mmCIF file with all atom_site columns, C-alpha atoms in Angstrom:
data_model
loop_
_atom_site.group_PDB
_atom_site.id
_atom_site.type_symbol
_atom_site.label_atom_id
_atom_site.label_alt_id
_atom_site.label_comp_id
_atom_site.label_asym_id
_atom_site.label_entity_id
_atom_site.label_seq_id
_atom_site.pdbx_PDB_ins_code
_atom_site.Cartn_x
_atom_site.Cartn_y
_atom_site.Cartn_z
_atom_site.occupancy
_atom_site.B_iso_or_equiv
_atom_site.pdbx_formal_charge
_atom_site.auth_seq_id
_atom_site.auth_comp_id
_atom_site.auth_asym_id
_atom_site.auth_atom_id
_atom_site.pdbx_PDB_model_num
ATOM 1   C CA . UNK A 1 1   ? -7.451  -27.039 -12.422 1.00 61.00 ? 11  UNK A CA 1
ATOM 2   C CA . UNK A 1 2   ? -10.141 -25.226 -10.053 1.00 68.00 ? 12  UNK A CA 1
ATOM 3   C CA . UNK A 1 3   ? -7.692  -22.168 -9.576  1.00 78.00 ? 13  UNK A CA 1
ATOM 4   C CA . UNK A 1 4   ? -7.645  -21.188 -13.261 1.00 82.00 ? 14  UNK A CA 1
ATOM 5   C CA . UNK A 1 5   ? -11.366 -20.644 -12.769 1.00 85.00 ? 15  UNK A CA 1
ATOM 6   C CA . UNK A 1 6   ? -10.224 -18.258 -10.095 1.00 88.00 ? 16  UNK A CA 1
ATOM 7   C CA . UNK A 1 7   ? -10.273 -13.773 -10.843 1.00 93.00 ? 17  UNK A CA 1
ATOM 8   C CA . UNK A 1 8   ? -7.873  -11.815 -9.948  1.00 94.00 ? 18  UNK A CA 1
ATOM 9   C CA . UNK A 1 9   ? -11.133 -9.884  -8.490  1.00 94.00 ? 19  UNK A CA 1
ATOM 10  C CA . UNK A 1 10  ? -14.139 -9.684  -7.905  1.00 90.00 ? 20  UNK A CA 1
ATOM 11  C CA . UNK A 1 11  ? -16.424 -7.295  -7.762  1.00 95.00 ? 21  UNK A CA 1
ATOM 12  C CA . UNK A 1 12  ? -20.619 -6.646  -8.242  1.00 93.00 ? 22  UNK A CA 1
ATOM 13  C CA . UNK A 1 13  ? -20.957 -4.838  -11.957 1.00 96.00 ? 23  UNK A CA 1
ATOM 14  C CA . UNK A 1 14  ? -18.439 -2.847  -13.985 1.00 98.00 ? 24  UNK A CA 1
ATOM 15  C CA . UNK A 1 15  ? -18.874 0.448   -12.162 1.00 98.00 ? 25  UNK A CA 1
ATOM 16  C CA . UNK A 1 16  ? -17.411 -1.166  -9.259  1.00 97.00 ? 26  UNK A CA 1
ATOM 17  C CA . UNK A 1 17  ? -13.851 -1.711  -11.343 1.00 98.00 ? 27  UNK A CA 1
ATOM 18  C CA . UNK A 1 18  ? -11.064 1.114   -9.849  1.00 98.00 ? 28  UNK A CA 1
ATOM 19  C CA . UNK A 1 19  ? -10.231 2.428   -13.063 1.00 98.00 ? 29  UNK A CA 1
ATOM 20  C CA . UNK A 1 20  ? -7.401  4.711   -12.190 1.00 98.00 ? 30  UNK A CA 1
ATOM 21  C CA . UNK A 1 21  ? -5.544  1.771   -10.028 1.00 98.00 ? 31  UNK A CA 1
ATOM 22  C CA . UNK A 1 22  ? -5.073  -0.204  -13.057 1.00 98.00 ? 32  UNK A CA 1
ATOM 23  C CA . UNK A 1 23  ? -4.486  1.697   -14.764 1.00 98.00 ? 33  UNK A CA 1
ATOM 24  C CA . UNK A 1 24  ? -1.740  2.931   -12.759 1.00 98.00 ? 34  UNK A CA 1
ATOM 25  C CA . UNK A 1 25  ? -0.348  -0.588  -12.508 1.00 98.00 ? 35  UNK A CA 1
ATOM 26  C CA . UNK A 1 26  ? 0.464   -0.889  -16.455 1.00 98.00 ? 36  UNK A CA 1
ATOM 27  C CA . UNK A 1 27  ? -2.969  -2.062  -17.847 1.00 98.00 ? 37  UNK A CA 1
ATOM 28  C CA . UNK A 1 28  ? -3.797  0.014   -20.967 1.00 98.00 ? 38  UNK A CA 1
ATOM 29  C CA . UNK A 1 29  ? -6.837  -2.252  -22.237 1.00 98.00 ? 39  UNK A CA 1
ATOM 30  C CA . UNK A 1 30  ? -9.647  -3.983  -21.379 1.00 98.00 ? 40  UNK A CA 1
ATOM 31  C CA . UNK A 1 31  ? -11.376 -7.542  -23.041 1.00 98.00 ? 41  UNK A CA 1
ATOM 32  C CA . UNK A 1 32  ? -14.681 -6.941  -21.992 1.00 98.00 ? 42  UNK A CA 1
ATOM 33  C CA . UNK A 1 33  ? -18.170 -9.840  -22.230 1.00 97.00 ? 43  UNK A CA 1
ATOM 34  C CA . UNK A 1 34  ? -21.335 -8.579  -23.294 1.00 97.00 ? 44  UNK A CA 1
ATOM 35  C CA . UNK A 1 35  ? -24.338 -10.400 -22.201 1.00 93.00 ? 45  UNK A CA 1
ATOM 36  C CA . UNK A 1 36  ? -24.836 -10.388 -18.404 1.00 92.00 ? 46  UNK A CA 1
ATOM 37  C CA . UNK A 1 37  ? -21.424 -8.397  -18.234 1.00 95.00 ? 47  UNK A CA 1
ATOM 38  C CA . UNK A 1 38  ? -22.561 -4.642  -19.091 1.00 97.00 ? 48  UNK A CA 1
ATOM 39  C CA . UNK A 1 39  ? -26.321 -5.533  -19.827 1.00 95.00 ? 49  UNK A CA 1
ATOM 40  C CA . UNK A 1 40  ? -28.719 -8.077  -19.494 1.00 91.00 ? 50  UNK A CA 1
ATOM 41  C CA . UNK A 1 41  ? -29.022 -10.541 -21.960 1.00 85.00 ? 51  UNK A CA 1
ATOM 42  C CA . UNK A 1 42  ? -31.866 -9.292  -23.381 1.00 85.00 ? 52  UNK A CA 1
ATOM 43  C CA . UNK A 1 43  ? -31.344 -5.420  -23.672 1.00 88.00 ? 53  UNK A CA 1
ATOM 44  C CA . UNK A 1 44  ? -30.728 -4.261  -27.014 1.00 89.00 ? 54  UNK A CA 1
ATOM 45  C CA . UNK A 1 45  ? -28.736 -1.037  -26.074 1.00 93.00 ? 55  UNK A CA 1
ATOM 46  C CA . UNK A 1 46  ? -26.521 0.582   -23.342 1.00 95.00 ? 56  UNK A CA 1
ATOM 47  C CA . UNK A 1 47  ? -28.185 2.720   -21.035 1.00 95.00 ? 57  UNK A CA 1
ATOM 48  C CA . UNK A 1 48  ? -27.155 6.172   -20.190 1.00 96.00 ? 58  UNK A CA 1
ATOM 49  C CA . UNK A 1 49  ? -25.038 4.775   -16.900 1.00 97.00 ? 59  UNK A CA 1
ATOM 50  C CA . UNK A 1 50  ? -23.178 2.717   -18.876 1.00 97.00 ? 60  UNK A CA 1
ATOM 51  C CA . UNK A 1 51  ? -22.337 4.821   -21.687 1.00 97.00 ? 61  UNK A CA 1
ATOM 52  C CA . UNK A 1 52  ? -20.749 7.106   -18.897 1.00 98.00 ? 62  UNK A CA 1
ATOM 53  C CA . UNK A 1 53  ? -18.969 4.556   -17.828 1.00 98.00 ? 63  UNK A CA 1
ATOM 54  C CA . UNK A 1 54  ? -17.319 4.013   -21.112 1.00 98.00 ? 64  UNK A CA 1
ATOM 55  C CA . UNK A 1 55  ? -16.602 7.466   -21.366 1.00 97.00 ? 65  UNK A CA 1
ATOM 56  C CA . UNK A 1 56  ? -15.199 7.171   -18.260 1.00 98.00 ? 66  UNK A CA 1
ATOM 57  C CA . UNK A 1 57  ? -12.820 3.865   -19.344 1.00 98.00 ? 67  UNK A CA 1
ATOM 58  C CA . UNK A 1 58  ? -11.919 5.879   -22.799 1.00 97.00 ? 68  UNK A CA 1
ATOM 59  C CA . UNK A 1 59  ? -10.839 8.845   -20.308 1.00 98.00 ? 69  UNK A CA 1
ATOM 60  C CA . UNK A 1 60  ? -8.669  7.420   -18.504 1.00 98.00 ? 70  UNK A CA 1
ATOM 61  C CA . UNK A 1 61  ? -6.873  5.476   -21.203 1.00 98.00 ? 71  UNK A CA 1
ATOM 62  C CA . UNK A 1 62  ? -8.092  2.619   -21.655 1.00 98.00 ? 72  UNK A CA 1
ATOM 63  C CA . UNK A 1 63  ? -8.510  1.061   -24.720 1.00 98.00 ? 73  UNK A CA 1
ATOM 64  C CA . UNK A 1 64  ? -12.117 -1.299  -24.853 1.00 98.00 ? 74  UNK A CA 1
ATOM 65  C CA . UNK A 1 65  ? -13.317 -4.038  -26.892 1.00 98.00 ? 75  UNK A CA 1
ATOM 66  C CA . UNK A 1 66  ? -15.906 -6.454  -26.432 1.00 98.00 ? 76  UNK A CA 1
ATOM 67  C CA . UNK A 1 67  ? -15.716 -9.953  -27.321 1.00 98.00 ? 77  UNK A CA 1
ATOM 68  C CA . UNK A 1 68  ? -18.571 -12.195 -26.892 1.00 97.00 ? 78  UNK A CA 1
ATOM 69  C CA . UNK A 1 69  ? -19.729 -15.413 -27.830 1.00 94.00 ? 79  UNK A CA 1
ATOM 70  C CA . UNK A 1 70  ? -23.084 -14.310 -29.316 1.00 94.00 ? 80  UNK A CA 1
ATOM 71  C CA . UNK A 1 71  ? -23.726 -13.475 -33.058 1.00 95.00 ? 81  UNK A CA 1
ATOM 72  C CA . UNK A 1 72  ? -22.902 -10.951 -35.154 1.00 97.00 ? 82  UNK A CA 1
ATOM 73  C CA . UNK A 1 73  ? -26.296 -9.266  -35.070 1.00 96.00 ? 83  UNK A CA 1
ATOM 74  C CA . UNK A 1 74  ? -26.418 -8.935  -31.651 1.00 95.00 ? 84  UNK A CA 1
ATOM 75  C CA . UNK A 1 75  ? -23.027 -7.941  -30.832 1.00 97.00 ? 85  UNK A CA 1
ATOM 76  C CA . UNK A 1 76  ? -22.801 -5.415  -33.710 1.00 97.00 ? 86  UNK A CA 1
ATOM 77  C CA . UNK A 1 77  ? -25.816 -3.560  -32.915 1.00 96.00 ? 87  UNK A CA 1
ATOM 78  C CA . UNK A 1 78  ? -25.072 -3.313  -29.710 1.00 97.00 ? 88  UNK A CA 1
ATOM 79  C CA . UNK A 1 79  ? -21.629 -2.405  -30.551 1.00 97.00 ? 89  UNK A CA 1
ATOM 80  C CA . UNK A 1 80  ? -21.503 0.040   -32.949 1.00 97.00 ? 90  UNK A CA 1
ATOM 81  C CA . UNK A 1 81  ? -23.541 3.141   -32.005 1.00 96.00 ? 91  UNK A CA 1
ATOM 82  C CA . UNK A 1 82  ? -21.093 3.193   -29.353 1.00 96.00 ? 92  UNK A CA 1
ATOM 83  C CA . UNK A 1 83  ? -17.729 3.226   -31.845 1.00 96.00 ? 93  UNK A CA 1
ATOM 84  C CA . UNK A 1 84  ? -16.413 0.259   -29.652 1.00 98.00 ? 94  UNK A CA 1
ATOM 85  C CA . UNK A 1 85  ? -14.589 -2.604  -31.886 1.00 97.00 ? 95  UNK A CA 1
ATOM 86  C CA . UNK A 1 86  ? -15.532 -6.198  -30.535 1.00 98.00 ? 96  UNK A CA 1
ATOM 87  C CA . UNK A 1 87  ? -15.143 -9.592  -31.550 1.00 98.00 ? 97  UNK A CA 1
ATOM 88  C CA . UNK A 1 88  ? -18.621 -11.848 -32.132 1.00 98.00 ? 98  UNK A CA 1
ATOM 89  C CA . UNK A 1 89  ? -18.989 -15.862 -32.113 1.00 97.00 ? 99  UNK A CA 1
ATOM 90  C CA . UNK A 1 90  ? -15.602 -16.010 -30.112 1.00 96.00 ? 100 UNK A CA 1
ATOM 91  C CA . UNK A 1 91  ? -15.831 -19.280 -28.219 1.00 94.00 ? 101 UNK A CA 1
ATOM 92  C CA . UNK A 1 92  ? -14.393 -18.375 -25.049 1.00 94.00 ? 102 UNK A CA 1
ATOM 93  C CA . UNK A 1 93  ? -12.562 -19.597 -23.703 1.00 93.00 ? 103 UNK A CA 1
ATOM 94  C CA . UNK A 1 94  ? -10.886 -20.537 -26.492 1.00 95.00 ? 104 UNK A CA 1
ATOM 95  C CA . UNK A 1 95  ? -7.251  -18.500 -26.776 1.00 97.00 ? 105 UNK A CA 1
ATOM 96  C CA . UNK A 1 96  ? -7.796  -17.159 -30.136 1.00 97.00 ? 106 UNK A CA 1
ATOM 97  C CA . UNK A 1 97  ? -10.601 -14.465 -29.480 1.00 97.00 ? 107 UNK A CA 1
ATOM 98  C CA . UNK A 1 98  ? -8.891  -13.226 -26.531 1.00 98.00 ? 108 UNK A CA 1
ATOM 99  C CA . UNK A 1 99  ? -5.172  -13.039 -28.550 1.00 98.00 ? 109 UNK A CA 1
ATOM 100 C CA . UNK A 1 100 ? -7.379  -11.237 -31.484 1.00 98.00 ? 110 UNK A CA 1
ATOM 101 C CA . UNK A 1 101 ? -8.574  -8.530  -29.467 1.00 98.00 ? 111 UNK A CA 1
ATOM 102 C CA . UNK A 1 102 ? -5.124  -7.660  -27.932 1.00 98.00 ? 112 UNK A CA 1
ATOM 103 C CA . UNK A 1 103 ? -3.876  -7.702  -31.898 1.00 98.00 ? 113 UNK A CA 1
ATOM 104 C CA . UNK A 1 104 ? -6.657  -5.238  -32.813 1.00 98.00 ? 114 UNK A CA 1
ATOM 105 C CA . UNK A 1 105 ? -5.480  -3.429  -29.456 1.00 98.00 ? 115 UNK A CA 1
ATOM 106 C CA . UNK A 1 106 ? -1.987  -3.598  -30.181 1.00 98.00 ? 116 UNK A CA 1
ATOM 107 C CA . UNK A 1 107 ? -1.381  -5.148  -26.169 1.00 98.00 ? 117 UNK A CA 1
ATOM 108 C CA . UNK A 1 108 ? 0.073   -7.589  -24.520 1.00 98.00 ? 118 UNK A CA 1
ATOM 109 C CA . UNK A 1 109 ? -1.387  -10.129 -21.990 1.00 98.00 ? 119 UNK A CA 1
ATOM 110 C CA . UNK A 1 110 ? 0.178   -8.175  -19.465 1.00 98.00 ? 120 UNK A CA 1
ATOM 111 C CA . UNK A 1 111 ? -1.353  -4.998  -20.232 1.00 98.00 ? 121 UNK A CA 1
ATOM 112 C CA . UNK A 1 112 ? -4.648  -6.438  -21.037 1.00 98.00 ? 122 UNK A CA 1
ATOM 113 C CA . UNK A 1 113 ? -7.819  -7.204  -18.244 1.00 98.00 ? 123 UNK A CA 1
ATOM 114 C CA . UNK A 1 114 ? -10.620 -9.677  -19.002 1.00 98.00 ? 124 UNK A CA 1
ATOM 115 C CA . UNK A 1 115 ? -14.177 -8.303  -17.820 1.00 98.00 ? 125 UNK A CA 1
ATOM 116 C CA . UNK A 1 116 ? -16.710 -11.040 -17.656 1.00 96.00 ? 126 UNK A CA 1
ATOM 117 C CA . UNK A 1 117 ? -19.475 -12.696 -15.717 1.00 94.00 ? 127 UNK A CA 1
ATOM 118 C CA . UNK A 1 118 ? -18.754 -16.300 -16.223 1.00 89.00 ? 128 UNK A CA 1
ATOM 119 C CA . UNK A 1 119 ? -15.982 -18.327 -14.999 1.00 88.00 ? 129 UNK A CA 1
ATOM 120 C CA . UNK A 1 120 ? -15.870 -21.173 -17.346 1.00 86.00 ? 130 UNK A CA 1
ATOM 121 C CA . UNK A 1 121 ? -15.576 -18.618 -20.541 1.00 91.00 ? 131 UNK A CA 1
ATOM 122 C CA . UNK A 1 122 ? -14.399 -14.966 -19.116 1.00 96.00 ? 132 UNK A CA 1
ATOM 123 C CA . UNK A 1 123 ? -11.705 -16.004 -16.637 1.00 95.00 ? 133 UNK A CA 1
ATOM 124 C CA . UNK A 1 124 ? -10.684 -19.299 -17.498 1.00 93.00 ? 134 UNK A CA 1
ATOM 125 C CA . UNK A 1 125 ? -9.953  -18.047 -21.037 1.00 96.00 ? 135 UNK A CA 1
ATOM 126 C CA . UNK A 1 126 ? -8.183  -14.947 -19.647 1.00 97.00 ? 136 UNK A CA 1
ATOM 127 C CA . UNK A 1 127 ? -6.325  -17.266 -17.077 1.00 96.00 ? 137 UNK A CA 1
ATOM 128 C CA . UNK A 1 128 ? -5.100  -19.103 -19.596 1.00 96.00 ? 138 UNK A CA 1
ATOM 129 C CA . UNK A 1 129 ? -3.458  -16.281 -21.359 1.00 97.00 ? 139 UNK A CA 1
ATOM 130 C CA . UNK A 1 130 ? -2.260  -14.599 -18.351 1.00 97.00 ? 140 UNK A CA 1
ATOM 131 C CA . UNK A 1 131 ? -4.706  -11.670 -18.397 1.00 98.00 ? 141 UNK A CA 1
ATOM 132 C CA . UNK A 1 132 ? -5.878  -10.114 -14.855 1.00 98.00 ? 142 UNK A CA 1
ATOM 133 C CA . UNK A 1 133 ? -9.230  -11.300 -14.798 1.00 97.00 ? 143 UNK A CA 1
ATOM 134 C CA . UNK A 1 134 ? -12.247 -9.654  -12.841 1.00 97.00 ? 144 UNK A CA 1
ATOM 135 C CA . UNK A 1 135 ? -15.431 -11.489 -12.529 1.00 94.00 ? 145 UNK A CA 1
ATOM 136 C CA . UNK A 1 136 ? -18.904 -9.999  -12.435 1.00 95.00 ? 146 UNK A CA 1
ATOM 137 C CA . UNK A 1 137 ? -22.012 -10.818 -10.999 1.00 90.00 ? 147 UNK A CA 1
ATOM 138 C CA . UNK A 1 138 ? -24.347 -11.911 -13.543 1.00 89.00 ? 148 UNK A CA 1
ATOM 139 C CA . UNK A 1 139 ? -26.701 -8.844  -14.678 1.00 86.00 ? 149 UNK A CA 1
ATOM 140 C CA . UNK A 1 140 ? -29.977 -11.214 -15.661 1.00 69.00 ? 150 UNK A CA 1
ATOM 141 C CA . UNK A 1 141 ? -29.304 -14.614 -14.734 1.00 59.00 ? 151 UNK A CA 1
ATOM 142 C CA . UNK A 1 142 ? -33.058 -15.183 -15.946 1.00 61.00 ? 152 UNK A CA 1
ATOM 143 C CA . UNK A 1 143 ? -32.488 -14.792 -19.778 1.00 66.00 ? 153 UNK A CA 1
ATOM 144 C CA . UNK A 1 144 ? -29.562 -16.896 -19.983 1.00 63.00 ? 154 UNK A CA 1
ATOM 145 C CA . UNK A 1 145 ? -29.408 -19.589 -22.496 1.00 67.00 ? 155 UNK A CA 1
ATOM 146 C CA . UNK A 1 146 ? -29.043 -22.900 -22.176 1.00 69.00 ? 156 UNK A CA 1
ATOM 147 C CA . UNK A 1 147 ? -25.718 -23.132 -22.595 1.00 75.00 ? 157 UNK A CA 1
ATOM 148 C CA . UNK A 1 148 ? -24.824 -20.342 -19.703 1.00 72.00 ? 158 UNK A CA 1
ATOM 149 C CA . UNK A 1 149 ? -27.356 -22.269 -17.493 1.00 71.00 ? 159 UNK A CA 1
ATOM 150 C CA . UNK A 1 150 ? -25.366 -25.509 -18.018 1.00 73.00 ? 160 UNK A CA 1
ATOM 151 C CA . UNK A 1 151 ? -21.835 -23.256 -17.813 1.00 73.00 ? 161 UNK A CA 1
ATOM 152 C CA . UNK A 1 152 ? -24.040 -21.830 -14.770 1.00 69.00 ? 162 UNK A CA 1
ATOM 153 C CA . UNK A 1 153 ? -24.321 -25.767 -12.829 1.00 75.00 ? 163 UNK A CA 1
ATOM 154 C CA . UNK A 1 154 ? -20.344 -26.581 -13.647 1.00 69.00 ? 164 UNK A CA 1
ATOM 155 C CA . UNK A 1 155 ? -19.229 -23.562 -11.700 1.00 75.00 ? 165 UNK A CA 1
ATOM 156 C CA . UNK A 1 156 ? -21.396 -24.090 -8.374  1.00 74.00 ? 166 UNK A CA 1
ATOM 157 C CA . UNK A 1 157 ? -19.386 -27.397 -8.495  1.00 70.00 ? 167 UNK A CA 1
ATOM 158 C CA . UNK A 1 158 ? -15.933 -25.313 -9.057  1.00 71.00 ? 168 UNK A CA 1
ATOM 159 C CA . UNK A 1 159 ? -17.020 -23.034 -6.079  1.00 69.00 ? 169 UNK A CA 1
ATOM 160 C CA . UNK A 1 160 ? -17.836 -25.748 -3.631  1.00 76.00 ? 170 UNK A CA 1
ATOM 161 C CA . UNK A 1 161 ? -14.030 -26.985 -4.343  1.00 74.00 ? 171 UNK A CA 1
ATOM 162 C CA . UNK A 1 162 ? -12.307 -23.615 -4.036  1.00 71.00 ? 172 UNK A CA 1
ATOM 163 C CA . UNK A 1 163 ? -14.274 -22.906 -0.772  1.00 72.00 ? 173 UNK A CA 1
ATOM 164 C CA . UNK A 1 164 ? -13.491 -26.280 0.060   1.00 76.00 ? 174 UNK A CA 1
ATOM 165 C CA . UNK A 1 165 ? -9.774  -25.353 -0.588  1.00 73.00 ? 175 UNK A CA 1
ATOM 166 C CA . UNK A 1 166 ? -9.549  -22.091 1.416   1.00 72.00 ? 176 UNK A CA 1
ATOM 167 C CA . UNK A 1 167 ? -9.502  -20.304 -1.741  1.00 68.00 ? 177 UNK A CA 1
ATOM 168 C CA . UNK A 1 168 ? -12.588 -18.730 -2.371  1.00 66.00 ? 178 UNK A CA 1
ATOM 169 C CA . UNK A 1 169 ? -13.798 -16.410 0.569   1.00 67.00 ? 179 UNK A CA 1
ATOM 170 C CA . UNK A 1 170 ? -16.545 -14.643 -0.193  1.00 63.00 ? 180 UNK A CA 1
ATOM 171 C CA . UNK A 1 171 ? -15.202 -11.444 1.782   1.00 55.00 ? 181 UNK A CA 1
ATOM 172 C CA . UNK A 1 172 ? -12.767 -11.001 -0.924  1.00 49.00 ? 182 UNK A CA 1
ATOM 173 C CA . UNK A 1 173 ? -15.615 -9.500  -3.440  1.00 50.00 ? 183 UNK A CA 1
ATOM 174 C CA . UNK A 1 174 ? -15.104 -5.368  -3.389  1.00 52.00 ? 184 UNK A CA 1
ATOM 175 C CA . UNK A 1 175 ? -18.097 -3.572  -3.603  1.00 48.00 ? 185 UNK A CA 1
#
């Protein structure tokens, strides 16, 4: 059960991701979180980094899409100015948002990566679909809702097993 909590990698934010290598393996589009994933939770808008960044993803073919478990509101306005489609309310890690955005993609689960910051939603959901999942570190950990900070407690417990098991080693994170 522990290893579907498991990413394919791991790395410290986004701009960390090696673009051009998956791409060059066959992955054409990428599932990405919002909150705590490309900003804080609390910041409205992309900063100038990170709308490089997308450029950068658009570039080199990748197709982006954000789906997120917050509202409509939020997502959307942070969303839109930047032409990127998402999906809001999704309740990762349930299978449907994840299957919608490859739809509005037009992908398959092999073609599509899962960008997230949280285990329990981002790569368990992705996992369970067969998506190669990378894990980010959280961006704000202090303006996380109550929810996250519970989601937050259940995967310190899921670490201490996979260390426990051999299979988390924290050498493994690229920087």
């Amino acid at each position: 059960m522990f290893e579907m909590l498991m990413p394919k990698l791991r790395v410290n934010t986004v701009f960390d991701i090696d673009l051009e290598d998956l791409y060059a393996k066959g992955y054409r589009g990428i599932i990405t979180d919002l909150d705590n994933t490309l900003v804080g939770a609390k910041a409205p808008l992309a900063y100038p980094e990170l709308i490089a960044w997308f450029e950068l993803v658009k570039k080199t073919g990748f197709q982006l899409i954000i789906v997120s478990n917050n509202h409509l509101a939020r997502v959307s306005a942070f969303a839109t100015p930047l032409d990127i489609q998402f999906v809001h309310e999704a309740r990762k890690p349930s299978l449907k948002p994840f299957q919608k955005g490859m739809k509005m993609m037009g992908l398959s689960n092999t073609e599509t990566i899962m960008v997230g910051d949280q285990m329990l939603t981002d790569v368990f959901g992705g996992n369970r679909l067969g998506l190669f999942t990378v894990l980010v570190q959280p961006i704000s950990v202090q303006d996380e809702g109550w929810t996250t900070r519970i989601n937050r407690r259940v995967e310190r417990v899921a670490l201490k097993r996979l260390r426990k098991k051999g299979l988390w080693l924290e050498e493994e994170q690229q920087e």
